[in-house]
Structures are given as structure tokens and as C-alpha cells.
C-alpha positions as protocol buffer text, in pm:
chain_id: "A"
residue {
  index: 1
  type: MET
  ca { x: 2253 y: -975 z: -960 }
}
residue {
  index: 2
  type: GLY
  ca { x: 1938 y: -1144 z: -1071 }
}
residue {
  index: 3
  type: LEU
  ca { x: 1651 y: -1010 z: -1182 }
}
residue {
  index: 4
  type: TYR
  ca { x: 1311 y: -938 z: -932 }
}
residue {
  index: 5
  type: HIS
  ca { x: 986 y: -939 z: -1031 }
}
residue {
  index: 6
  type: SER
  ca { x: 664 y: -955 z: -858 }
}
residue {
  index: 7
  type: THR
  ca { x: 335 y: -818 z: -942 }
}
residue {
  index: 8
  type: TYR
  ca { x: 4 y: -711 z: -619 }
}
residue {
  index: 9
  type: VAL
  ca { x: -310 y: -616 z: -586 }
}
residue {
  index: 10
  type: ALA
  ca { x: -344 y: -355 z: -310 }
}
residue {
  index: 11
  type: TYR
  ca { x: -547 y: -96 z: -161 }
}
residue {
  index: 12
  type: GLY
  ca { x: -377 y: 277 z: -112 }
}
residue {
  index: 13
  type: PHE
  ca { x: -201 y: 550 z: -238 }
}
residue {
  index: 14
  type: GLU
  ca { x: 150 y: 685 z: -373 }
}
residue {
  index: 15
  type: VAL
  ca { x: 325 y: 911 z: -179 }
}
residue {
  index: 16
  type: PRO
  ca { x: 644 y: 1054 z: -295 }
}
residue {
  index: 17
  type: ALA
  ca { x: 954 y: 856 z: -324 }
}
residue {
  index: 18
  type: THR
  ca { x: 1195 y: 1037 z: -189 }
}
residue {
  index: 19
  type: THR
  ca { x: 1037 y: 1025 z: 204 }
}
residue {
  index: 20
  type: ASP
  ca { x: 1313 y: 925 z: 455 }
}
residue {
  index: 21
  type: PHE
  ca { x: 1256 y: 539 z: 492 }
}
residue {
  index: 22
  type: GLU
  ca { x: 1428 y: 563 z: 835 }
}
residue {
  index: 23
  type: ALA
  ca { x: 1113 y: 794 z: 880 }
}
residue {
  index: 24
  type: LEU
  ca { x: 899 y: 539 z: 745 }
}
residue {
  index: 25
  type: ASP
  ca { x: 998 y: 256 z: 878 }
}
residue {
  index: 26
  type: GLN
  ca { x: 1015 y: 376 z: 1222 }
}
residue {
  index: 27
  type: VAL
  ca { x: 614 y: 522 z: 1189 }
}
residue {
  index: 28
  type: LEU
  ca { x: 496 y: 224 z: 1029 }
}
residue {
  index: 29
  type: ALA
  ca { x: 675 y: 0 z: 1386 }
}
residue {
  index: 30
  type: ASP
  ca { x: 446 y: 254 z: 1598 }
}
residue {
  index: 31
  type: GLN
  ca { x: 70 y: 168 z: 1456 }
}
residue {
  index: 32
  type: PRO
  ca { x: -62 y: 138 z: 1832 }
}
residue {
  index: 33
  type: ASP
  ca { x: -431 y: 52 z: 1671 }
}
residue {
  index: 34
  type: GLY
  ca { x: -286 y: -142 z: 1361 }
}
residue {
  index: 35
  type: GLU
  ca { x: -434 y: -521 z: 1465 }
}
residue {
  index: 36
  type: ARG
  ca { x: -742 y: -316 z: 1539 }
}
residue {
  index: 37
  type: LEU
  ca { x: -819 y: -120 z: 1218 }
}
residue {
  index: 38
  type: GLY
  ca { x: -580 y: -281 z: 982 }
}
residue {
  index: 39
  type: ARG
  ca { x: -191 y: -243 z: 972 }
}
residue {
  index: 40
  type: VAL
  ca { x: -51 y: 12 z: 725 }
}
residue {
  index: 41
  type: GLN
  ca { x: 270 y: -126 z: 501 }
}
residue {
  index: 42
  type: HIS
  ca { x: 477 y: 28 z: 253 }
}
residue {
  index: 43
  type: THR
  ca { x: 592 y: -82 z: -117 }
}
residue {
  index: 44
  type: TYR
  ca { x: 742 y: 31 z: -372 }
}
residue {
  index: 45
  type: LEU
  ca { x: 841 y: -35 z: -757 }
}
residue {
  index: 46
  type: GLY
  ca { x: 1212 y: -64 z: -895 }
}
residue {
  index: 47
  type: ASP
  ca { x: 1453 y: 82 z: -748 }
}
residue {
  index: 48
  type: PHE
  ca { x: 1284 y: 247 z: -529 }
}
residue {
  index: 49
  type: GLU
  ca { x: 1052 y: 515 z: -826 }
}
residue {
  index: 50
  type: HIS
  ca { x: 774 y: 456 z: -699 }
}
residue {
  index: 51
  type: LEU
  ca { x: 636 y: 439 z: -340 }
}
residue {
  index: 52
  type: PHE
  ca { x: 368 y: 310 z: -168 }
}
residue {
  index: 53
  type: LEU
  ca { x: 111 y: 317 z: 168 }
}
residue {
  index: 54
  type: VAL
  ca { x: -37 y: 27 z: 178 }
}
residue {
  index: 55
  type: THR
  ca { x: -365 y: -221 z: 415 }
}
residue {
  index: 56
  type: GLU
  ca { x: -453 y: -462 z: 175 }
}
residue {
  index: 57
  type: SER
  ca { x: -247 y: -604 z: -90 }
}
residue {
  index: 58
  type: THR
  ca { x: -211 y: -1000 z: -238 }
}
residue {
  index: 59
  type: GLU
  ca { x: 57 y: -1144 z: -457 }
}
residue {
  index: 60
  type: ILE
  ca { x: -92 y: -1199 z: -763 }
}
residue {
  index: 61
  type: GLU
  ca { x: 120 y: -1540 z: -864 }
}
residue {
  index: 62
  type: ALA
  ca { x: 273 y: -1566 z: -1202 }
}
residue {
  index: 63
  type: ASN
  ca { x: 99 y: -1667 z: -1498 }
}
residue {
  index: 64
  type: ASP
  ca { x: -183 y: -1596 z: -1252 }
}
residue {
  index: 65
  type: PHE
  ca { x: -494 y: -1334 z: -1233 }
}
residue {
  index: 66
  type: ALA
  ca { x: -667 y: -1128 z: -1021 }
}
residue {
  index: 67
  type: ARG
  ca { x: -998 y: -989 z: -988 }
}
residue {
  index: 68
  type: ILE
  ca { x: -1131 y: -637 z: -886 }
}
residue {
  index: 69
  type: THR
  ca { x: -1448 y: -651 z: -882 }
}
residue {
  index: 70
  type: ALA
  ca { x: -1753 y: -408 z: -723 }
}
residue {
  index: 71
  type: ASP
  ca { x: -1777 y: -555 z: -390 }
}
residue {
  index: 72
  type: ASP
  ca { x: -1452 y: -514 z: -392 }
}
residue {
  index: 73
  type: PHE
  ca { x: -1554 y: -95 z: -383 }
}
residue {
  index: 74
  type: THR
  ca { x: -1794 y: -136 z: -108 }
}
residue {
  index: 75
  type: ARG
  ca { x: -1621 y: -284 z: 153 }
}
residue {
  index: 76
  type: TYR
  ca { x: -1715 y: -310 z: 480 }
}
residue {
  index: 77
  type: GLU
  ca { x: -1309 y: -229 z: 562 }
}
residue {
  index: 78
  type: ILE
  ca { x: -1304 y: 74 z: 320 }
}
residue {
  index: 79
  type: PRO
  ca { x: -1326 y: 409 z: 576 }
}
residue {
  index: 80
  type: VAL
  ca { x: -1120 y: 264 z: 764 }
}
residue {
  index: 81
  type: TRP
  ca { x: -856 y: 209 z: 545 }
}
residue {
  index: 82
  type: ASN
  ca { x: -929 y: 515 z: 434 }
}
residue {
  index: 83
  type: THR
  ca { x: -838 y: 678 z: 809 }
}
residue {
  index: 84
  type: VAL
  ca { x: -577 y: 490 z: 903 }
}
residue {
  index: 85
  type: LEU
  ca { x: -403 y: 544 z: 517 }
}
residue {
  index: 86
  type: HIS
  ca { x: -408 y: 897 z: 627 }
}
residue {
  index: 87
  type: ASN
  ca { x: -300 y: 927 z: 897 }
}
residue {
  index: 88
  type: MET
  ca { x: -30 y: 760 z: 780 }
}
residue {
  index: 89
  type: ALA
  ca { x: 46 y: 963 z: 535 }
}
residue {
  index: 90
  type: VAL
  ca { x: -11 y: 1322 z: 765 }
}
residue {
  index: 91
  type: ARG
  ca { x: 211 y: 1103 z: 1024 }
}
residue {
  index: 92
  type: LEU
  ca { x: 504 y: 1121 z: 779 }
}
residue {
  index: 93
  type: GLY
  ca { x: 458 y: 1466 z: 634 }
}
residue {
  index: 94
  type: HIS
  ca { x: 238 y: 1445 z: 350 }
}
residue {
  index: 95
  type: PRO
  ca { x: -129 y: 1578 z: 476 }
}
residue {
  index: 96
  type: MET
  ca { x: -215 y: 1623 z: 21 }
}
residue {
  index: 97
  type: HIS
  ca { x: -195 y: 1237 z: -87 }
}
residue {
  index: 98
  type: PRO
  ca { x: -480 y: 1065 z: -340 }
}
residue {
  index: 99
  type: GLU
  ca { x: -693 y: 908 z: -296 }
}
residue {
  index: 100
  type: PRO
  ca { x: -627 y: 592 z: -155 }
}
residue {
  index: 101
  type: THR
  ca { x: -835 y: 283 z: -416 }
}
residue {
  index: 102
  type: TRP
  ca { x: -707 y: -51 z: -551 }
}
residue {
  index: 103
  type: LEU
  ca { x: -374 y: -53 z: -772 }
}
residue {
  index: 104
  type: VAL
  ca { x: -227 y: -287 z: -946 }
}
residue {
  index: 105
  type: LEU
  ca { x: 188 y: -267 z: -874 }
}
residue {
  index: 106
  type: HIS
  ca { x: 388 y: -451 z: -1097 }
}
residue {
  index: 107
  type: ASP
  ca { x: 738 y: -474 z: -1015 }
}
residue {
  index: 108
  type: HIS
  ca { x: 992 y: -559 z: -1253 }
}
residue {
  index: 109
  type: SER
  ca { x: 1405 y: -472 z: -1038 }
}
């Protein structure tokens, strides 16, 4: 068994890692407005200890970096991303979730 290492900059929030993954896959597969509004995806860290719903996600390659600037917080897509993330969380039974934000996700599993 080898180790997997990745780092992402993403926009979204954490949901309980106890979320049913079959239900999650079904809900993520059913995004009729996904192409127009932005698709929600999921990612997890470690051995499923943390689960995140995200809309924008960019991998940071090894020995590289990414800048998060003030412009990232004023992107025109953010209101729509907030809506689709909230709708997805509600469909998964998590209507009370953290506010979406920019995240740096470092996975070492």
C-alpha cells in the first residue's frame, strides 16, 4: 500500500463524513443545471475523515504554490456557487452547513 499526496485550492465547505456515499453519488449525478450554474463535486481527506462539497477545485502540483487574492473573494460566480452548494447540502440532509469559503485541502492518505 502506497501513500497518496495531493493539495487543492477549492471553494466550498465541509459536511459530515458520515454522509451516505451512495446517496452522495446519486445526488451529485443529478445536477440538471450543473453545466449552466456549475457542478458540485466532493472530495475527502485521509481515510474519509473529512468530506467536502466544492464547486471550484484546482490541484496544486508538488513543489508549487497558488495565490488566493482579494479578487478570488469577489468572483462573479460566487453567489451562484453558494446557491448550488447550499441546494446540494440540503438534498443530502445538511441544511445547516458552514458558509462556503476558499479552502486549501491537503490530503495525505
